[in-house]
Amino acid sequence: MKQVLIVDDVPAMAEQYAYDLKRVGRYQTSVVAGGEAALDVLAREPIDCVILDLEMPGIDGFEVLRRMHQRGIDTPVIVYTGAGSYDRCVQAVRLGAYGFVDKAEPIERIVQEIENAVSRGQLVGELRSLRSRVEGDQSLIGDSGPMRSLREAIARVAPIPSTVLIVGESGTGKELVARELHRQGPGEKTPLVAVNSGALPEHLVESELFGHERGAFTGADRLRKGAFENAGSGTLFLDEIGELPLAAQAKLLRVLEDRKVMRVGGDRAVPMTARVVAATNRDLEREVEGGRFRQDLFYRLNVHMLRVPSLRERPTDIPALVEHLLRAIATHLGVRPKAIAPEAVALLAGYDWRKNNVRELRNCLERMLIASSATVIRADDVPPDIRGEREDDASDEPGAAGTLKALKAEAEREIVVAALEKHGWQVTRTAEALGLADHSSLLKVMRRHGLRKPA
Ligand SMILES: Nc1ncnc2c1ncn2[C@@H]1O[C@H](COP(=O)(O)OP(=O)(O)OP(=O)(O)O)[C@@H](O)[C@H]1O
Ligand SMILES: [Mg+2]
């Protein structure tokens, strides 16, 4: 049976709708009175369609649509409003609503609209799951300032054929950035060939990159094309470029300069048409100083540099990443997705992911997803090492806008407000849920943000 969620701050209206929809459409219905509660239910329950009122106090219908989009929740939504607000409905559709109905319309028409929305929702879902099975889960999540600048930079350099160097700490998403460059650049109809320079034994690196002729060396019993040739006019992604042996560095430089590849043991040059993207988590300038990386190659690669921010520079992205990764992990493992309590998200957002950034967060979520027996992952399920290592950053001066400190403060404020709202602004209970020492620690934080219980 299809599940329909009705969101309306006027209970009588919502209950009447629920009753009619149950009777005429044979749906299972549930009712909530506000945007916050709606988002909660959507994160937790398999809802097939939402009937959403636009005018509500607090988080209104528009904001619900915005947040659903941010969190990647694609349950179809039908907005309903009183007569005469056509413009607002159009605006809602722009924000992702499937359609709109007038509160005065006969219930049969609304049932029809729900049926249409659900079947389109199913198509979209099937397409998405097919796509994610084919290409893995590859969207770059995050709406923080640093991620927005990164996305802009990607869009700027993607169409340019020059070499791009992607730098950033381990696990920050460099490979995702390379895929995005490919998607927006040469495009998905062309190949993306990835070579991990660090994973190959030294004597195979050159043959892997440039190919070899038959008989070029012992064991080369057949001609083999290299990654440059295989990439055609697509993208060649040289991952962990900092690990490339010096001899191969010299050959790579020559290929980039001549735009021609010569197979190992060969005497005929093949034109090179691929766009080259390289990535490293090493500080290449230091590697150059230390004589481990050729300076000329560094300059040749470093035409455009994209720096992927660490997770510490964008803590406000953590809640959205958590939701996205939990869903991706569940799909990957073939298990039912679980929701996560805001207190647990708060603990994750408070941790300093300096070891492995998003990869470390992903691994942690996978462990939590498997370890938790309930349908909702709770604060208790957060591993103790992550719960314990909260940073003490409680000095009173606010940071300048956009700095790590300001972003952290912003994230902290959001998390604390969400937790307070969830616990009806009961300070002691909220402090407990957030894992703070006592209620006075929470009061201190609230004072710092000028937070007080709404009248
Ligand atoms: N912005 C993001 N949105 C969604 N998933 C992300 C994001 N950044 C990283 N990930 C996920 O985190 C994991 C690590 O990302 P990736 O492999 O691209 O990191 P990397 O920078 O190449 O790391 P390394 O230097 O260790 O090779 C992957 O599972 C990736 O899907
Ligand atoms: Mg990588």
Tab-separated table of C-alpha atoms and ligand atoms in Angstrom:
chain	number	residue	atom	x	y	z
A	1	MET	CA	0.000	0.000	0.000
A	2	LYS	CA	1.322	3.453	-0.864
A	3	GLN	CA	2.241	5.736	1.993
A	4	VAL	CA	1.247	9.374	1.761
A	5	LEU	CA	2.476	12.003	4.191
A	6	ILE	CA	0.372	15.119	4.693
A	7	VAL	CA	2.117	18.205	6.041
A	8	ASP	CA	-0.117	21.003	7.242
A	9	ASP	CA	-0.066	23.225	10.300
A	10	VAL	CA	-3.892	23.207	10.436
A	11	PRO	CA	-4.710	19.808	11.943
A	12	ALA	CA	-8.362	19.768	10.887
A	13	MET	CA	-7.416	20.322	7.253
A	14	ALA	CA	-4.761	17.621	7.323
A	15	GLU	CA	-6.941	15.059	9.060
A	16	GLN	CA	-9.771	15.592	6.589
A	17	TYR	CA	-7.359	15.066	3.708
A	18	ALA	CA	-5.915	11.984	5.315
A	19	TYR	CA	-9.390	10.570	5.787
A	20	ASP	CA	-10.438	11.273	2.190
A	21	LEU	CA	-7.235	9.938	0.693
A	22	LYS	CA	-7.486	6.746	2.704
A	23	ARG	CA	-11.069	6.273	1.571
A	24	VAL	CA	-10.733	7.173	-2.111
A	25	GLY	CA	-7.123	6.271	-2.878
A	26	ARG	CA	-6.713	3.374	-0.413
A	27	TYR	CA	-3.486	4.913	0.813
A	28	GLN	CA	-1.842	4.561	4.145
A	29	THR	CA	-1.637	8.134	5.416
A	30	SER	CA	0.246	9.957	8.118
A	31	VAL	CA	0.009	13.574	9.188
A	32	VAL	CA	2.567	16.002	10.594
A	33	ALA	CA	2.095	19.631	11.561
A	34	GLY	CA	5.338	21.243	10.435
A	35	GLY	CA	8.366	21.246	8.168
A	36	GLU	CA	10.832	19.975	10.742
A	37	ALA	CA	8.667	16.957	11.558
A	38	ALA	CA	8.115	16.272	7.852
A	39	LEU	CA	11.853	16.123	7.169
A	40	ASP	CA	12.261	13.824	10.150
A	41	VAL	CA	9.659	11.385	8.860
A	42	LEU	CA	11.068	11.529	5.333
A	43	ALA	CA	14.511	10.602	6.587
A	44	ARG	CA	13.107	7.642	8.483
A	45	GLU	CA	10.123	6.197	6.696
A	46	PRO	CA	9.502	4.923	3.185
A	47	ILE	CA	7.044	7.617	2.099
A	48	ASP	CA	5.809	7.402	-1.499
A	49	CYS	CA	4.362	10.877	-1.856
A	50	VAL	CA	4.095	14.082	0.178
A	51	ILE	CA	1.203	16.522	0.214
A	52	LEU	CA	2.744	19.738	1.399
A	53	ASP	CA	1.196	22.972	2.587
A	54	LEU	CA	3.282	25.970	1.573
A	55	GLU	CA	2.238	28.392	4.288
A	56	MET	CA	3.411	27.154	7.666
A	57	PRO	CA	5.135	28.868	10.559
A	58	GLY	CA	8.795	27.969	11.102
A	59	ILE	CA	10.117	25.839	8.275
A	60	ASP	CA	7.603	26.506	5.524
A	61	GLY	CA	6.878	24.427	2.444
A	62	PHE	CA	9.509	26.150	0.311
A	63	GLU	CA	12.159	25.488	2.917
A	64	VAL	CA	11.083	21.838	3.140
A	65	LEU	CA	11.600	21.514	-0.621
A	66	ARG	CA	14.987	23.207	-0.389
A	67	ARG	CA	16.178	20.958	2.407
A	68	MET	CA	14.874	17.826	0.714
A	69	HIS	CA	16.923	18.770	-2.298
A	70	GLN	CA	20.030	19.466	-0.195
A	71	ARG	CA	19.698	16.119	1.519
A	72	GLY	CA	19.071	14.237	-1.691
A	73	ILE	CA	15.568	13.138	-0.664
A	74	ASP	CA	13.647	12.697	-3.896
A	75	THR	CA	10.224	11.598	-2.655
A	76	PRO	CA	7.687	13.264	-4.975
A	77	VAL	CA	5.922	16.264	-3.477
A	78	ILE	CA	2.578	17.790	-4.392
A	79	VAL	CA	2.019	21.214	-2.892
A	80	TYR	CA	-1.440	22.415	-2.083
A	81	THR	CA	-2.538	25.893	-1.303
A	82	GLY	CA	-5.583	28.073	-1.122
A	83	ALA	CA	-6.797	29.667	-4.337
A	84	GLY	CA	-5.012	32.555	-5.976
A	85	SER	CA	-1.382	31.719	-5.259
A	86	TYR	CA	-0.393	30.457	-8.648
A	87	ASP	CA	2.973	32.248	-8.553
A	88	ARG	CA	3.910	30.559	-5.325
A	89	CYS	CA	3.030	27.159	-6.769
A	90	VAL	CA	5.230	27.811	-9.758
A	91	GLN	CA	8.023	28.746	-7.407
A	92	ALA	CA	7.496	25.474	-5.526
A	93	VAL	CA	7.702	23.501	-8.755
A	94	ARG	CA	10.976	25.236	-9.520
A	95	LEU	CA	12.216	24.036	-6.147
A	96	GLY	CA	11.424	20.472	-7.149
A	97	ALA	CA	7.734	19.894	-6.370
A	98	TYR	CA	6.082	17.474	-8.796
A	99	GLY	CA	2.909	19.514	-9.083
A	100	PHE	CA	0.290	21.486	-7.221
A	101	VAL	CA	-3.369	21.227	-6.383
A	102	ASP	CA	-5.926	23.625	-5.097
A	103	LYS	CA	-7.322	22.838	-1.673
A	104	ALA	CA	-10.811	23.080	-3.152
A	105	GLU	CA	-10.307	20.490	-5.885
A	106	PRO	CA	-12.210	17.163	-5.720
A	107	ILE	CA	-10.294	14.401	-3.996
A	108	GLU	CA	-10.393	12.153	-7.098
A	109	ARG	CA	-8.242	14.602	-8.958
A	110	ILE	CA	-5.738	14.671	-6.131
A	111	VAL	CA	-5.582	10.883	-6.085
A	112	GLN	CA	-4.834	10.968	-9.804
A	113	GLU	CA	-2.087	13.505	-9.192
A	114	ILE	CA	-0.570	11.304	-6.471
A	115	GLU	CA	-0.607	8.288	-8.804
A	116	ASN	CA	1.209	10.268	-11.496
A	117	ALA	CA	3.741	11.629	-9.035
A	118	VAL	CA	4.466	8.187	-7.600
A	119	SER	CA	4.987	6.539	-10.963
A	120	ARG	CA	7.313	9.290	-12.044
A	121	GLY	CA	9.097	8.990	-8.698
A	122	GLN	CA	9.585	5.281	-9.345
A	123	LEU	CA	11.048	5.942	-12.758
A	124	VAL	CA	13.436	8.515	-11.367
A	125	GLY	CA	14.430	6.094	-8.600
A	126	GLU	CA	15.037	3.235	-11.032
A	127	LEU	CA	17.097	5.437	-13.282
A	128	ARG	CA	19.124	6.641	-10.344
A	129	SER	CA	19.794	3.156	-9.027
A	130	LEU	CA	20.778	1.919	-12.477
A	131	ARG	CA	23.053	4.850	-12.909
A	132	SER	CA	24.654	4.454	-9.508
A	133	ARG	CA	25.174	0.760	-10.167
A	134	VAL	CA	26.896	1.566	-13.434
A	135	GLU	CA	29.080	4.385	-12.287
A	136	GLY	CA	29.238	3.966	-8.547
A	137	ASP	CA	28.153	6.799	-6.353
A	138	GLN	CA	29.913	9.847	-7.580
A	139	SER	CA	28.183	13.038	-6.735
A	140	LEU	CA	30.269	15.653	-4.971
A	141	ILE	CA	28.284	16.542	-1.884
A	142	GLY	CA	28.648	19.774	0.078
A	143	ASP	CA	27.331	23.287	-0.124
A	144	SER	CA	29.880	25.028	2.080
A	145	GLY	CA	31.858	28.000	0.774
A	146	PRO	CA	34.999	25.970	0.003
A	147	MET	CA	32.992	23.320	-1.871
A	148	ARG	CA	31.134	25.939	-3.844
A	149	SER	CA	34.411	27.531	-4.925
A	150	LEU	CA	35.735	24.120	-5.864
A	151	ARG	CA	32.672	23.417	-7.985
A	152	GLU	CA	33.069	26.760	-9.711
A	153	ALA	CA	36.708	26.027	-10.413
A	154	ILE	CA	35.805	22.615	-11.842
A	155	ALA	CA	33.246	24.181	-14.154
A	156	ARG	CA	35.826	26.745	-15.253
A	157	VAL	CA	38.661	24.372	-16.133
A	158	ALA	CA	36.669	21.320	-17.291
A	159	PRO	CA	36.201	22.522	-20.888
A	160	ILE	CA	39.876	23.551	-21.269
A	161	PRO	CA	42.123	20.789	-22.623
A	162	SER	CA	45.166	21.740	-20.504
A	163	THR	CA	46.513	19.561	-17.738
A	164	VAL	CA	44.914	19.828	-14.309
A	165	LEU	CA	46.613	19.028	-11.034
A	166	ILE	CA	44.338	18.100	-8.143
A	167	VAL	CA	45.841	18.410	-4.691
A	168	GLY	CA	44.375	17.702	-1.295
A	169	GLU	CA	44.760	15.529	1.759
A	170	SER	CA	44.043	11.842	1.693
A	171	GLY	CA	40.364	10.944	1.342
A	172	THR	CA	39.125	14.439	0.498
A	173	GLY	CA	37.534	13.398	-2.807
A	174	LYS	CA	40.251	14.011	-5.402
A	175	GLU	CA	39.110	11.078	-7.469
A	176	LEU	CA	35.543	12.368	-7.469
A	177	VAL	CA	36.839	15.712	-8.683
A	178	ALA	CA	38.703	13.986	-11.513
A	179	ARG	CA	35.508	12.189	-12.543
A	180	GLU	CA	33.585	15.430	-12.438
A	181	LEU	CA	36.207	17.103	-14.663
A	182	HIS	CA	35.787	14.246	-17.081
A	183	ARG	CA	32.014	14.455	-17.039
A	184	GLN	CA	31.993	18.192	-17.656
A	185	GLY	CA	34.974	18.072	-20.020
A	186	PRO	CA	35.568	15.298	-22.570
A	187	GLY	CA	32.265	13.735	-21.508
A	188	GLU	CA	30.912	10.329	-20.636
A	189	LYS	CA	30.982	9.047	-24.207
A	190	THR	CA	34.778	9.089	-24.064
A	191	PRO	CA	36.881	6.849	-21.812
A	192	LEU	CA	38.238	7.802	-18.409
A	193	VAL	CA	41.352	5.766	-17.785
A	194	ALA	CA	42.811	5.866	-14.292
A	195	VAL	CA	46.329	4.789	-13.456
A	196	ASN	CA	47.511	4.617	-9.892
A	197	SER	CA	51.182	5.421	-10.089
A	198	GLY	CA	51.730	4.321	-6.504
A	199	ALA	CA	50.217	0.871	-6.868
A	200	LEU	CA	52.354	-0.339	-9.783
A	201	PRO	CA	55.725	-2.030	-9.452
A	202	GLU	CA	58.397	0.231	-10.887
A	203	HIS	CA	59.246	-1.981	-13.863
A	204	LEU	CA	55.601	-2.020	-15.020
A	205	VAL	CA	54.797	1.674	-14.722
A	206	GLU	CA	56.094	2.639	-18.142
A	207	SER	CA	54.482	-0.225	-19.967
A	208	GLU	CA	51.215	0.538	-18.198
A	209	LEU	CA	51.329	4.199	-19.210
A	210	PHE	CA	52.834	4.000	-22.681
A	211	GLY	CA	52.262	0.385	-23.681
A	212	HIS	CA	54.846	-1.940	-25.138
A	213	GLU	CA	55.640	-3.695	-28.381
A	214	ARG	CA	55.798	-7.433	-28.590
A	215	GLY	CA	59.174	-8.640	-27.353
A	216	ALA	CA	60.090	-5.290	-25.798
A	217	PHE	CA	61.252	-7.089	-22.670
A	218	THR	CA	61.125	-10.566	-21.192
A	219	GLY	CA	57.491	-11.445	-20.648
A	220	ALA	CA	56.216	-8.968	-23.250
A	221	ASP	CA	54.819	-11.711	-25.445
A	222	ARG	CA	52.165	-9.498	-26.989
A	223	LEU	CA	51.752	-5.918	-28.053
A	224	ARG	CA	49.995	-3.975	-25.370
A	225	LYS	CA	48.460	-0.512	-25.594
A	226	GLY	CA	49.166	1.820	-22.722
A	227	ALA	CA	46.856	4.057	-20.718
A	228	PHE	CA	47.529	7.080	-22.945
A	229	GLU	CA	46.338	5.211	-26.012
A	230	ASN	CA	43.405	3.649	-24.198
A	231	ALA	CA	42.235	7.043	-22.996
A	232	GLY	CA	41.774	8.142	-26.622
A	233	SER	CA	40.282	11.605	-26.609
A	234	GLY	CA	38.910	11.110	-23.106
A	235	THR	CA	40.700	11.651	-19.799
A	236	LEU	CA	43.822	10.041	-18.446
A	237	PHE	CA	43.768	10.253	-14.681
A	238	LEU	CA	47.211	9.864	-13.118
A	239	ASP	CA	46.444	9.196	-9.487
A	240	GLU	CA	49.124	9.480	-6.783
A	241	ILE	CA	51.404	11.198	-9.273
A	242	GLY	CA	53.842	11.970	-6.447
A	243	GLU	CA	54.767	8.264	-6.347
A	244	LEU	CA	55.820	8.056	-9.979
A	245	PRO	CA	59.432	6.830	-10.300
A	246	LEU	CA	61.890	9.404	-11.653
A	247	ALA	CA	62.583	7.528	-14.882
A	248	ALA	CA	58.898	7.418	-15.713
A	249	GLN	CA	58.613	11.101	-14.795
A	250	ALA	CA	61.079	11.966	-17.546
A	251	LYS	CA	59.119	9.986	-20.133
A	252	LEU	CA	55.842	11.438	-18.991
A	253	LEU	CA	57.196	14.940	-19.395
A	254	ARG	CA	58.253	14.160	-22.942
A	255	VAL	CA	54.816	12.774	-23.804
A	256	LEU	CA	53.088	15.834	-22.388
A	257	GLU	CA	55.356	18.131	-24.351
A	258	ASP	CA	55.329	16.320	-27.686
A	259	ARG	CA	51.762	15.124	-27.362
A	260	LYS	CA	52.993	11.844	-28.786
A	261	VAL	CA	53.444	8.457	-27.147
A	262	MET	CA	56.022	5.857	-27.998
A	263	ARG	CA	55.403	2.311	-26.796
A	264	VAL	CA	58.199	0.693	-24.836
A	265	GLY	CA	60.417	-1.048	-27.376
A	266	GLY	CA	58.703	0.721	-30.244
A	267	ASP	CA	59.913	3.247	-32.784
A	268	ARG	CA	56.666	4.730	-33.997
A	269	ALA	CA	54.960	7.594	-32.162
A	270	VAL	CA	51.205	7.576	-31.683
A	271	PRO	CA	49.499	10.969	-31.244
A	272	MET	CA	48.236	11.671	-27.760
A	273	THR	CA	44.788	13.245	-27.619
A	274	ALA	CA	43.721	12.634	-24.026
A	275	ARG	CA	43.269	15.359	-21.443
A	276	VAL	CA	45.567	14.636	-18.506
A	277	VAL	CA	44.454	15.044	-14.912
A	278	ALA	CA	46.908	14.256	-12.122
A	279	ALA	CA	46.286	14.010	-8.395
A	280	THR	CA	48.415	13.803	-5.299
A	281	ASN	CA	48.154	14.128	-1.556
A	282	ARG	CA	51.841	14.946	-1.301
A	283	ASP	CA	53.242	18.428	-1.193
A	284	LEU	CA	54.813	18.367	-4.648
A	285	GLU	CA	56.866	21.483	-4.056
A	286	ARG	CA	58.520	19.746	-1.120
A	287	GLU	CA	59.036	16.660	-3.255
A	288	VAL	CA	60.741	18.869	-5.851
A	289	GLU	CA	62.993	20.392	-3.188
A	290	GLY	CA	63.831	16.913	-1.945
A	291	GLY	CA	64.797	15.812	-5.461
A	292	ARG	CA	62.049	13.192	-5.616
A	293	PHE	CA	59.959	14.966	-8.207
A	294	ARG	CA	61.138	16.689	-11.366
A	295	GLN	CA	60.606	20.403	-11.265
A	296	ASP	CA	59.931	20.677	-14.998
A	297	LEU	CA	57.237	18.009	-14.748
A	298	PHE	CA	55.728	19.780	-11.773
A	299	TYR	CA	55.430	23.000	-13.796
A	300	ARG	CA	54.078	21.098	-16.779
A	301	LEU	CA	51.341	19.451	-14.697
A	302	ASN	CA	50.536	22.476	-12.639
A	303	VAL	CA	48.828	24.509	-15.358
A	304	HIS	CA	45.592	24.588	-13.404
A	305	MET	CA	45.579	23.547	-9.809
A	306	LEU	CA	42.443	22.505	-7.966
A	307	ARG	CA	42.754	22.216	-4.215
A	308	VAL	CA	40.208	19.952	-2.566
A	309	PRO	CA	39.450	21.257	0.928
A	310	SER	CA	39.877	19.003	3.921
A	311	LEU	CA	36.818	18.086	5.926
A	312	ARG	CA	38.054	20.319	8.752
A	313	GLU	CA	37.643	23.337	6.493
A	314	ARG	CA	34.021	22.540	5.835
A	315	PRO	CA	32.350	21.077	8.927
A	316	THR	CA	28.984	22.449	7.790
A	317	ASP	CA	29.017	19.827	5.012
A	318	ILE	CA	29.108	16.956	7.478
A	319	PRO	CA	25.346	16.532	8.034
A	320	ALA	CA	24.648	16.358	4.274
A	321	LEU	CA	27.625	14.057	3.720
A	322	VAL	CA	26.449	11.752	6.486
A	323	GLU	CA	23.020	11.383	4.912
A	324	HIS	CA	24.429	10.878	1.454
A	325	LEU	CA	27.074	8.392	2.503
A	326	LEU	CA	24.667	6.353	4.644
A	327	ARG	CA	22.393	5.950	1.654
A	328	ALA	CA	25.299	5.134	-0.658
A	329	ILE	CA	26.712	2.562	1.762
A	330	ALA	CA	23.313	0.900	2.222
A	331	THR	CA	22.872	0.631	-1.562
A	332	HIS	CA	26.377	-0.693	-1.915
A	333	LEU	CA	25.887	-3.335	0.773
A	334	GLY	CA	22.351	-4.111	-0.351
A	335	VAL	CA	20.865	-3.409	3.071
A	336	ARG	CA	17.977	-1.186	4.106
A	337	PRO	CA	19.051	2.408	4.702
A	338	LYS	CA	18.959	3.661	8.283
A	339	ALA	CA	18.307	7.130	9.589
A	340	ILE	CA	20.670	8.765	12.030
A	341	ALA	CA	19.797	10.751	15.139
A	342	PRO	CA	20.873	14.423	15.143
A	343	GLU	CA	22.864	13.807	18.326
A	344	ALA	CA	24.964	11.239	16.491
A	345	VAL	CA	25.457	13.644	13.581
A	346	ALA	CA	26.516	16.300	16.096
A	347	LEU	CA	29.183	13.977	17.461
A	348	LEU	CA	30.451	13.227	13.971
A	349	ALA	CA	30.509	16.931	13.115
A	350	GLY	CA	32.531	17.629	16.243
A	351	TYR	CA	35.281	15.184	15.369
A	352	ASP	CA	38.483	16.235	13.681
A	353	TRP	CA	38.697	14.031	10.579
A	354	ARG	CA	42.320	14.710	9.926
A	355	LYS	CA	43.473	11.177	9.252
A	356	ASN	CA	41.492	10.351	6.150
A	357	ASN	CA	38.790	12.970	5.761
A	358	VAL	CA	35.647	11.819	3.904
A	359	ARG	CA	36.997	8.284	3.533
A	360	GLU	CA	37.419	8.023	7.291
A	361	LEU	CA	33.891	9.366	7.794
A	362	ARG	CA	32.564	6.845	5.292
A	363	ASN	CA	34.312	3.942	7.005
A	364	CYS	CA	33.047	5.070	10.362
A	365	LEU	CA	29.470	5.258	9.024
A	366	GLU	CA	29.751	1.807	7.528
A	367	ARG	CA	30.811	0.395	10.883
A	368	MET	CA	27.977	2.224	12.623
A	369	LEU	CA	25.407	1.082	10.066
A	370	ILE	CA	26.366	-2.531	10.562
A	371	ALA	CA	26.811	-2.369	14.325
A	372	SER	CA	23.547	-0.645	15.151
A	373	SER	CA	20.634	-2.997	15.655
A	374	ALA	CA	17.882	-0.354	15.697
A	375	THR	CA	16.404	1.351	12.639
A	376	VAL	CA	17.917	4.650	13.719
A	377	ILE	CA	21.628	5.084	14.394
A	378	ARG	CA	22.053	6.747	17.783
A	379	ALA	CA	24.758	8.677	19.599
A	380	ASP	CA	25.663	5.446	21.447
A	381	ASP	CA	26.599	3.841	18.150
A	382	VAL	CA	29.314	6.439	17.490
A	383	PRO	CA	32.682	4.790	18.214
A	384	PRO	CA	34.230	6.036	21.473
A	385	ASP	CA	37.412	7.354	19.847
A	386	ILE	CA	35.297	9.642	17.710
A	387	ARG	CA	33.019	10.637	20.539
A	388	GLY	CA	35.970	11.465	22.785
A	389	GLU	CA	38.101	13.583	20.547
A	390	ARG	CA	35.966	16.691	20.503
A	391	GLU	CA	38.010	19.778	20.021
A	392	ASP	CA	37.975	22.397	22.691
A	393	ASP	CA	37.493	25.554	20.737
A	394	ALA	CA	35.395	27.572	23.108
A	395	SER	CA	37.109	30.933	23.062
A	396	ASP	CA	34.684	33.797	22.772
A	397	GLU	CA	35.833	35.854	19.809
A	398	PRO	CA	33.988	34.988	16.631
A	399	GLY	CA	36.151	34.244	13.581
A	400	ALA	CA	35.942	36.306	10.408
A	401	ALA	CA	33.288	35.110	7.954
A	402	GLY	CA	34.369	32.105	5.911
A	403	THR	CA	37.221	31.097	8.205
A	404	LEU	CA	37.387	27.644	9.699
A	405	LYS	CA	36.470	29.087	13.040
A	406	ALA	CA	33.390	30.878	11.745
A	407	LEU	CA	32.273	27.771	9.859
A	408	LYS	CA	32.698	25.650	12.937
A	409	ALA	CA	30.699	28.121	14.986
A	410	GLU	CA	27.973	28.085	12.364
A	411	ALA	CA	27.865	24.278	12.355
A	412	GLU	CA	27.836	24.194	16.140
A	413	ARG	CA	24.947	26.620	16.270
A	414	GLU	CA	22.911	24.615	13.764
A	415	ILE	CA	23.522	21.373	15.605
A	416	VAL	CA	22.703	22.824	19.010
A	417	VAL	CA	19.492	24.450	17.773
A	418	ALA	CA	18.375	21.196	16.143
A	419	ALA	CA	19.077	19.235	19.325
A	420	LEU	CA	17.315	21.813	21.503
A	421	GLU	CA	14.280	21.766	19.243
A	422	LYS	CA	14.205	17.994	19.294
A	423	HIS	CA	14.242	17.969	23.111
A	424	GLY	CA	11.720	20.747	23.553
A	425	TRP	CA	14.457	23.152	24.716
A	426	GLN	CA	15.077	21.127	27.863
A	427	VAL	CA	18.660	22.042	28.590
A	428	THR	CA	19.610	19.068	30.745
A	429	ARG	CA	18.249	16.491	28.328
A	430	THR	CA	19.788	18.216	25.325
A	431	ALA	CA	23.167	18.464	27.036
A	432	GLU	CA	22.999	14.758	27.756
A	433	ALA	CA	22.033	13.899	24.194
A	434	LEU	CA	24.919	15.978	22.855
A	435	GLY	CA	27.348	14.247	25.156
A	436	LEU	CA	28.218	17.416	27.062
A	437	ALA	CA	29.448	17.197	30.630
A	438	ASP	CA	26.422	18.907	32.187
A	439	HIS	CA	23.718	21.460	31.564
A	440	SER	CA	25.955	24.400	32.361
A	441	SER	CA	28.286	23.483	29.503
A	442	LEU	CA	25.326	23.687	27.170
A	443	LEU	CA	24.205	26.983	28.690
A	444	LYS	CA	27.665	28.329	27.995
A	445	VAL	CA	27.411	27.324	24.362
A	446	MET	CA	23.902	28.766	24.132
A	447	ARG	CA	25.069	32.064	25.583
A	448	ARG	CA	27.903	32.191	23.122
A	449	HIS	CA	25.396	31.928	20.278
A	450	GLY	CA	22.774	34.109	21.947
A	451	LEU	CA	20.304	31.215	21.954
A	452	ARG	CA	17.292	31.165	24.201
A	453	LYS	CA	14.048	29.278	24.329
A	454	PRO	CA	11.531	30.888	21.964
A	455	ALA	CA	8.600	32.517	23.760
B	1	LIG	N1	32.362	15.716	-1.500
B	1	LIG	C1	32.094	14.395	-1.447
B	1	LIG	N2	30.840	13.974	-1.607
B	1	LIG	C2	30.541	12.657	-1.547
B	1	LIG	N3	31.440	11.685	-1.326
B	1	LIG	C3	32.714	12.053	-1.167
B	1	LIG	C4	33.111	13.421	-1.223
B	1	LIG	N4	34.426	13.484	-1.042
B	1	LIG	C5	34.844	12.218	-0.886
B	1	LIG	N5	33.833	11.341	-0.960
B	1	LIG	C6	33.929	9.876	-0.788
B	1	LIG	O1	35.028	9.639	0.077
B	1	LIG	C7	35.817	8.571	-0.379
B	1	LIG	C8	37.228	9.063	-0.664
B	1	LIG	O2	37.244	9.899	-1.793
B	1	LIG	P1	38.401	9.820	-2.902
B	1	LIG	O3	38.780	8.416	-3.164
B	1	LIG	O4	37.975	10.634	-4.068
B	1	LIG	O5	39.558	10.550	-2.092
B	1	LIG	P2	41.027	10.935	-2.541
B	1	LIG	O6	41.184	12.382	-2.295
B	1	LIG	O7	41.269	10.435	-3.916
B	1	LIG	O8	41.900	10.148	-1.467
B	1	LIG	P3	43.421	9.551	-1.572
B	1	LIG	O9	44.350	10.716	-1.519
B	1	LIG	O10	43.540	8.711	-0.339
B	1	LIG	O11	43.487	8.794	-2.841
B	1	LIG	C9	35.121	8.008	-1.580
B	1	LIG	O12	34.286	6.962	-1.147
B	1	LIG	C10	34.291	9.164	-2.087
B	1	LIG	O13	33.153	8.703	-2.774
B	2	MG	MG	42.499	8.902	-4.561
